[in-house]
mmCIF file of C-alpha atoms in Angstrom:
data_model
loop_
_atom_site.group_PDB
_atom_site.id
_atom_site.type_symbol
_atom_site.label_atom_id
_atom_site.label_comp_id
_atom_site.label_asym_id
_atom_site.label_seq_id
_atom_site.Cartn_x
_atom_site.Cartn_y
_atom_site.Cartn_z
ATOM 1 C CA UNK A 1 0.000 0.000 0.000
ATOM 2 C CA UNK A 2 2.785 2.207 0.492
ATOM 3 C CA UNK A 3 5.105 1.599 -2.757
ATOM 4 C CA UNK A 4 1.893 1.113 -5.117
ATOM 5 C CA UNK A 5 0.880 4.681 -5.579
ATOM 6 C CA UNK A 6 4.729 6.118 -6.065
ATOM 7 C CA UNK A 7 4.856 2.657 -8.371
ATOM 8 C CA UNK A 8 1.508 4.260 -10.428
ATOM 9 C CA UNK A 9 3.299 7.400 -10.718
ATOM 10 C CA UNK A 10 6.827 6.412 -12.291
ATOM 11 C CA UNK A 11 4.355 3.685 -14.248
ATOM 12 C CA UNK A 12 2.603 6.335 -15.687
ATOM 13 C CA UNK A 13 5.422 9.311 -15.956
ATOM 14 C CA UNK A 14 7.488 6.159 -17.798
ATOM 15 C CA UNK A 15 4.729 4.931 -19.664
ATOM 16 C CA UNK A 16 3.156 7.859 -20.885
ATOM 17 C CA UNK A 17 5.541 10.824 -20.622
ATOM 18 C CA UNK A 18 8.805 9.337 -21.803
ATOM 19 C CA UNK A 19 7.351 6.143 -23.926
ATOM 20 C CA UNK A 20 10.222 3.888 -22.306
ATOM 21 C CA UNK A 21 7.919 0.891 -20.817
ATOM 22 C CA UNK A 22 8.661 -2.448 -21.767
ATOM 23 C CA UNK A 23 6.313 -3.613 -24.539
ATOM 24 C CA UNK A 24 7.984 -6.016 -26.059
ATOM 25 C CA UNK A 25 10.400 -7.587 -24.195
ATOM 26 C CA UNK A 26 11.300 -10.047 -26.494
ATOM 27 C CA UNK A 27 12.706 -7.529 -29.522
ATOM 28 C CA UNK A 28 15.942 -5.999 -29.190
ATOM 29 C CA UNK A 29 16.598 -3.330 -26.144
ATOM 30 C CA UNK A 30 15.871 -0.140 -27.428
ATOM 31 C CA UNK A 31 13.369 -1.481 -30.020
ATOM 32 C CA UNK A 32 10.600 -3.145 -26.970
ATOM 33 C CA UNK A 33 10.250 0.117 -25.332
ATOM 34 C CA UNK A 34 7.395 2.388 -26.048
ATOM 35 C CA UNK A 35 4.500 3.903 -24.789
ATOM 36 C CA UNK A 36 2.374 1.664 -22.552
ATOM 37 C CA UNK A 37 -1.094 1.466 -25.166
ATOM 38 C CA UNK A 38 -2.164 -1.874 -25.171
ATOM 39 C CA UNK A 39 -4.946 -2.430 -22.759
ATOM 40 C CA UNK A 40 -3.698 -5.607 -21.607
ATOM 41 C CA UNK A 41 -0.696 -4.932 -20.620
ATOM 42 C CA UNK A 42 -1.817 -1.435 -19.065
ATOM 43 C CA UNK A 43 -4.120 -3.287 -16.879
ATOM 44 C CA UNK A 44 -1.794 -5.947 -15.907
ATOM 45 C CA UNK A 45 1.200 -3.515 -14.693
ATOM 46 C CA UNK A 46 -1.602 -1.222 -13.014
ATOM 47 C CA UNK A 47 -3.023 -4.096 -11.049
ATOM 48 C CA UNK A 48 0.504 -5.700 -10.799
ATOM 49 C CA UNK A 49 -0.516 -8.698 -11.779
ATOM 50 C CA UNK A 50 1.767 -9.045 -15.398
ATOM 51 C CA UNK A 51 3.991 -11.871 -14.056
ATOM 52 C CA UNK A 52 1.711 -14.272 -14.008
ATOM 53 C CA UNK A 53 1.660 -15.421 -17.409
ATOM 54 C CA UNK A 54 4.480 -15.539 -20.287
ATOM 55 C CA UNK A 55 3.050 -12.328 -22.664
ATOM 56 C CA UNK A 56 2.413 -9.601 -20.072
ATOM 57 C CA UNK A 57 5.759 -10.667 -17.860
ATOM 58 C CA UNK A 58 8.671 -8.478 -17.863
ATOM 59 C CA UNK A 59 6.217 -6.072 -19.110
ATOM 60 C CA UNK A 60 6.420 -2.289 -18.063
ATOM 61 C CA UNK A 61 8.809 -1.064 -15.439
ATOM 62 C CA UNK A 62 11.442 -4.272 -15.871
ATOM 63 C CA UNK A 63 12.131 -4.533 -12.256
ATOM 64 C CA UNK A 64 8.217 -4.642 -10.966
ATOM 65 C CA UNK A 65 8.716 -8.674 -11.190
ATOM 66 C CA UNK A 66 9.749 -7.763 -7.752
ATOM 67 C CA UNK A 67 6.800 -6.251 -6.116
ATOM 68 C CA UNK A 68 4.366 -9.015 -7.689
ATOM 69 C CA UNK A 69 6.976 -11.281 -5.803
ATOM 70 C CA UNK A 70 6.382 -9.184 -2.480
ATOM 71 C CA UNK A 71 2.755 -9.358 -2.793
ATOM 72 C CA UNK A 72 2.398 -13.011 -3.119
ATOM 73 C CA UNK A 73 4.671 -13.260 0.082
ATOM 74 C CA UNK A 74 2.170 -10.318 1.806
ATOM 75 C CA UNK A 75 -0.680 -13.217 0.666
ATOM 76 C CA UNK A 76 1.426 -15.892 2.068
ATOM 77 C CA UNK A 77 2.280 -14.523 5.793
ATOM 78 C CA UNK A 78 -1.453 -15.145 6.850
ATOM 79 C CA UNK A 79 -1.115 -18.971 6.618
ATOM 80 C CA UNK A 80 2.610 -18.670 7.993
ATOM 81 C CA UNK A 81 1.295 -16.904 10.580
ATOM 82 C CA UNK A 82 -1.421 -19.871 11.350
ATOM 83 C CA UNK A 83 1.168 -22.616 11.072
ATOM 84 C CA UNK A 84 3.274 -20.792 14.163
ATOM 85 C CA UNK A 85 0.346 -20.386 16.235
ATOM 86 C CA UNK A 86 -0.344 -23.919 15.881
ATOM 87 C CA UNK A 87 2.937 -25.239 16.489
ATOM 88 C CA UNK A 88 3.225 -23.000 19.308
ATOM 89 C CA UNK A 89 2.414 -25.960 22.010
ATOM 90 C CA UNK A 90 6.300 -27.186 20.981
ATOM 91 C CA UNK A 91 8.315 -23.960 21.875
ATOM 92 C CA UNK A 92 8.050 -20.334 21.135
ATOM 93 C CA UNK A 93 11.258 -20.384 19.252
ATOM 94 C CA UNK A 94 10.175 -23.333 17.158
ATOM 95 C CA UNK A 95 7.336 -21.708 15.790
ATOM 96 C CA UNK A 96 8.853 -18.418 15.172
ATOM 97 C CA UNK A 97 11.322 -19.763 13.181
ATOM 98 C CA UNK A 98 9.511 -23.084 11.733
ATOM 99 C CA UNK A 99 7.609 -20.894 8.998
ATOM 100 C CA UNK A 100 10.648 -19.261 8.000
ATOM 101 C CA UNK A 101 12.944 -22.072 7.614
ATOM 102 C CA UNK A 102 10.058 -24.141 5.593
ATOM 103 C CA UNK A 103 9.996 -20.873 3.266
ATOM 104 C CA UNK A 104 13.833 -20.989 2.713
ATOM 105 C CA UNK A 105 13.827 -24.752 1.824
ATOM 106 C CA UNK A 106 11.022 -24.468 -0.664
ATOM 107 C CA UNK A 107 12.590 -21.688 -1.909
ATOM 108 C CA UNK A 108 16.449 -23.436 -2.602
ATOM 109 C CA UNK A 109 14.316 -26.407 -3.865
ATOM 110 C CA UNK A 110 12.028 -24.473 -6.407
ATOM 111 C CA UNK A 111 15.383 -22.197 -7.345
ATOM 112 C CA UNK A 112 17.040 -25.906 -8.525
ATOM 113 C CA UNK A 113 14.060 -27.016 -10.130
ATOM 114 C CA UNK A 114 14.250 -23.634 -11.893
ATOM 115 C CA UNK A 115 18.030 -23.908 -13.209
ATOM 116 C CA UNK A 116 17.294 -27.481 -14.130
ATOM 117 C CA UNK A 117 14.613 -26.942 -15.654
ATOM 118 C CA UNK A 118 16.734 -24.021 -18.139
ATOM 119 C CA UNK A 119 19.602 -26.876 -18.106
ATOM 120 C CA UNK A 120 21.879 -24.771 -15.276
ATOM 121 C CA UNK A 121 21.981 -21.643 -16.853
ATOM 122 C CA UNK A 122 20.113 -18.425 -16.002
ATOM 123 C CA UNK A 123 16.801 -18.327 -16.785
ATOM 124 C CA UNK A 124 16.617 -15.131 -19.196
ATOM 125 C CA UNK A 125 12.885 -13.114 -18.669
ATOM 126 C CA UNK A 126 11.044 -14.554 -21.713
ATOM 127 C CA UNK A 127 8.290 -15.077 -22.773
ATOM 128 C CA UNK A 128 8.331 -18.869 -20.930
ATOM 129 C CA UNK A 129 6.726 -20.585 -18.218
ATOM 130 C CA UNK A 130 10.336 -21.140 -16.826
ATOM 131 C CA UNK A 131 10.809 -17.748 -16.559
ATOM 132 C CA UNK A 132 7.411 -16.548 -14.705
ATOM 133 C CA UNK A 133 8.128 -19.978 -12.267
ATOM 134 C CA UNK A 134 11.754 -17.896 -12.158
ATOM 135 C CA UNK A 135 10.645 -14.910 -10.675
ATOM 136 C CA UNK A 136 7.645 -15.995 -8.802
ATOM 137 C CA UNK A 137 7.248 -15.937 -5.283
ATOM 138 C CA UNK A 138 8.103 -19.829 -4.676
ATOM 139 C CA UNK A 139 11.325 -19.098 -6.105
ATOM 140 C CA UNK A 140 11.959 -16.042 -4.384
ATOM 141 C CA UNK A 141 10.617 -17.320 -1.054
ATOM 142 C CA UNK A 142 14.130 -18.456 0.232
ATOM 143 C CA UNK A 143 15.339 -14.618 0.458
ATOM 144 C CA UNK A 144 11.990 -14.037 2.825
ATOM 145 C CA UNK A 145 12.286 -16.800 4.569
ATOM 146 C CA UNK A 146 15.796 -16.077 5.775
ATOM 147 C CA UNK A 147 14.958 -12.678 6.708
ATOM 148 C CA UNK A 148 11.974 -14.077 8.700
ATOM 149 C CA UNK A 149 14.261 -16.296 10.026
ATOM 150 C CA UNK A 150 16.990 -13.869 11.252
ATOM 151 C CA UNK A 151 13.999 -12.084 12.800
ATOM 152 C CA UNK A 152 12.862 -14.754 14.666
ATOM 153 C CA UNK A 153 16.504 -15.427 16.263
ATOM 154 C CA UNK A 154 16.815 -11.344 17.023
ATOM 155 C CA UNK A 155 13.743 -11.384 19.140
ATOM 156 C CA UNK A 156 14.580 -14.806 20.816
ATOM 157 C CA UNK A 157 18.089 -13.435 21.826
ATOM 158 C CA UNK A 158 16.611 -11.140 23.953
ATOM 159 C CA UNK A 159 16.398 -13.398 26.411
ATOM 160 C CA UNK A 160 19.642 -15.232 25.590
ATOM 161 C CA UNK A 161 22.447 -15.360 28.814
ATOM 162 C CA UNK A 162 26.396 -13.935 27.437
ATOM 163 C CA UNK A 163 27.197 -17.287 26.577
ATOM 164 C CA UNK A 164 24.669 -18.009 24.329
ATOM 165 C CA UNK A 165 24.929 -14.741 23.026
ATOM 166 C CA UNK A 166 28.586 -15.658 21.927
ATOM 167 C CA UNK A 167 27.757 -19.093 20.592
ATOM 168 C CA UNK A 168 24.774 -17.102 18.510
ATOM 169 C CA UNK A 169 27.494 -15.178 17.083
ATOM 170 C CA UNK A 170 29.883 -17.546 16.248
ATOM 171 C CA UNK A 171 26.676 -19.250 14.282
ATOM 172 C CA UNK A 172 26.121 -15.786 12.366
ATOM 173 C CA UNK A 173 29.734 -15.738 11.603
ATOM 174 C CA UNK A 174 30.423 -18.977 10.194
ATOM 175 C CA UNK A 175 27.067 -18.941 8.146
ATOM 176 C CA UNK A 176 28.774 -15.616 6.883
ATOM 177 C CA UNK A 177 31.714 -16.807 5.728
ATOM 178 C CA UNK A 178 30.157 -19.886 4.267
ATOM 179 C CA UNK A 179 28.224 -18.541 2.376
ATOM 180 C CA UNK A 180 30.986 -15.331 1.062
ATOM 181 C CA UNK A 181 32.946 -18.680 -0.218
ATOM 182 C CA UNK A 182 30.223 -20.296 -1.776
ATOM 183 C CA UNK A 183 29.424 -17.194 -4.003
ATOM 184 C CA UNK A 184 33.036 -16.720 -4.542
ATOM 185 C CA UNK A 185 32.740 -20.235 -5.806
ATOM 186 C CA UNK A 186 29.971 -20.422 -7.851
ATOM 187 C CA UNK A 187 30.671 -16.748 -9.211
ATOM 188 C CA UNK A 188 27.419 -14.875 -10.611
ATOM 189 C CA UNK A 189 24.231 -15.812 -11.570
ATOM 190 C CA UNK A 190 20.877 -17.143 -9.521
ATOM 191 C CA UNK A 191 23.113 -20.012 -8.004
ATOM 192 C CA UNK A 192 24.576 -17.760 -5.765
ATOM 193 C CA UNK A 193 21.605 -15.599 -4.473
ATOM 194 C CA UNK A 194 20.652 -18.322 -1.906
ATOM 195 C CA UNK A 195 23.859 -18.352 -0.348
ATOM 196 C CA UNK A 196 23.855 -14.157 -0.874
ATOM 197 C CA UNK A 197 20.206 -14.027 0.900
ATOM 198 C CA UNK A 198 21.224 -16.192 4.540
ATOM 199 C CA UNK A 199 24.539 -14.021 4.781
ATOM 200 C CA UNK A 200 22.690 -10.597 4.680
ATOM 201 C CA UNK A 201 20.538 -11.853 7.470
ATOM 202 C CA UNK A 202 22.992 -13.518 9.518
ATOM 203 C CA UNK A 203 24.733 -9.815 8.729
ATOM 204 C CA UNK A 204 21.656 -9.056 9.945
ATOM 205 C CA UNK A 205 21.613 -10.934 12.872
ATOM 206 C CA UNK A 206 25.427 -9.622 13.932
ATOM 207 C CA UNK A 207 24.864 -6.202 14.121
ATOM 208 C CA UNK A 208 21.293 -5.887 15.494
ATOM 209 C CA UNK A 209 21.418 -8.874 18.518
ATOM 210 C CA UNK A 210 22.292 -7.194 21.866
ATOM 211 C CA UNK A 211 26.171 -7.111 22.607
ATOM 212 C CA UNK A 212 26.930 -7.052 19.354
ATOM 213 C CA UNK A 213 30.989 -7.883 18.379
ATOM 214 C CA UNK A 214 33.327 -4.898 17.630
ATOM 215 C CA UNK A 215 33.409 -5.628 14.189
ATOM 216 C CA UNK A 216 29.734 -5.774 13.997
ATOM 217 C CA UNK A 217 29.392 -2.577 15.890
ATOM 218 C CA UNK A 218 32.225 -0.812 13.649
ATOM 219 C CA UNK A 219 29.681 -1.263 10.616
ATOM 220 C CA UNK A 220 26.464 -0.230 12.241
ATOM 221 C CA UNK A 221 28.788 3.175 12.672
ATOM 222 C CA UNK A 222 29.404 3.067 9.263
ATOM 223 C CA UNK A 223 26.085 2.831 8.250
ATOM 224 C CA UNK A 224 24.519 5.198 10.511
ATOM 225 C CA UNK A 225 26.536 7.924 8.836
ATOM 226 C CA UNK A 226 24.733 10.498 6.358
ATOM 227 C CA UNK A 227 25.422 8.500 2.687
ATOM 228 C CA UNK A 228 24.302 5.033 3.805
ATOM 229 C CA UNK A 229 21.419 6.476 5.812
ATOM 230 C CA UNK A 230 20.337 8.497 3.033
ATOM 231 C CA UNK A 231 20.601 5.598 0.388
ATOM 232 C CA UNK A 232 18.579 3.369 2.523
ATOM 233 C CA UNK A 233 15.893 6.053 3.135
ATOM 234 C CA UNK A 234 15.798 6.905 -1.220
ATOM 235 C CA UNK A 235 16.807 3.334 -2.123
ATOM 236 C CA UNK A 236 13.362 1.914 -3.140
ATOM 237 C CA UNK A 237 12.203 4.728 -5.353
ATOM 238 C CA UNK A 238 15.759 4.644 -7.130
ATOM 239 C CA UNK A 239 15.023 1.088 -8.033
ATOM 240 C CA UNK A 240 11.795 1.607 -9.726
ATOM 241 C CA UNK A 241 12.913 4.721 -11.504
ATOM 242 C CA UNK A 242 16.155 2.596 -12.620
#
């Protein structure tokens, strides 16, 4: 509700104003942009709602695959939510992090079956099946699950004595530096963002849990300074005008 009405705006300024929407994504670059006429595909990218099928995808601001993403995981935190309160009876911490962690595996799973399924390789955003099951939510859902995740473990440390408050960070650490050699490894491309989504929340996790480590509290001074602050508070309406 908040990014839809500055996303109508730079939909319509982009559309309408400048004639540089995506309308055919499939030609060459400069050749599929254009003014955004057809009534399809206007109603689709109003409604946000284009990804769901080969033709209209990719359509219109390129990187609004995104928020159709974020809205099926706004759709999909109700039933989350449900699964935690019922397997509440086994542990507060267990159910805050259960819904989570089941989002992050069927997210790595659905992100193989995706590269498979394009024999390894990128999946381009084409007109193809492969590439709306790509950049759908169940893909996706392994970045929001390990966010959810690192959520659940900052509230639960709360309550956490010194020592487990070290061991927590030693986790964070390690999962760090896993995962920084695994995308060092596998170099770029979608094989990597897994790995690239649990070490920005156990980042996460490192400089937000009480006590944090001097290196963790180091970059929370770095980031509270004027650029990064500034960046984070613009950063969303750079990436739809990009």
């Amino acid at each position: 509700l908040r990014v839809w009405p500055a996303y109508l705006v730079i939909l319509a300024i982009v559309g309408f104003g400048f004639g540089l929407t995506v309308v055919d994504k499939d030609a060459p670059t400069l050749e599929g942009l254009g003014r955004l006429t057809d009534p399809v595909l206007l109603i689709t990218n109003l409604l946000l709602v284009q990804g769901y099928s080969p033709e209209p995808a990719f359509t219109g601001l390129g990187v609004s695959w995104s928020l159709i993403t974020e809205i099926g995981f706004y759709i999909l935190l109700p039933p989350l939510g449900y699964l935690g309160i019922r397997l509440a009876r086994r542990g507060r911490v267990f159910a805050a992090i259960m819904p989570g962690l089941l989002l992050l595996v069927v997210g790595v799973a659905s992100r193989i079956v995706s590269l498979a399924w394009n024999n390894w390789e990128d999946v381009r955003p084409e007109s193809t099946w492969n590439a709306v099951f790509d950049r759908s939510t169940l893909v996706q859902c392994d970045l929001f699950g390990a966010g959810m995740i690192a959520a659940a473990v900052l509230v639960a440390s709360s309550r956490m004595s010194d020592s487990q408050l070290a061991k927590l960070r030693r986790s964070m650490w390690a999962a760090v530096i896993v995962c920084a050699v695994m995308v060092l490894i596998l170099g770029s491309g979608q094989k990597q963002t897994s790995f690239m989504g649990v070490a920005f929340a156990a980042g996460i996790v490192l400089t937000q849990v009480r006590q944090p480590d001097r290196a963790s509290r180091a970059l929370v001074r770095i980031m509270d300074t004027a650029p990064p602050r500034l960046a984070g508070e613009i950063s969303l309406c750079c990436y739809l005008w990009h």
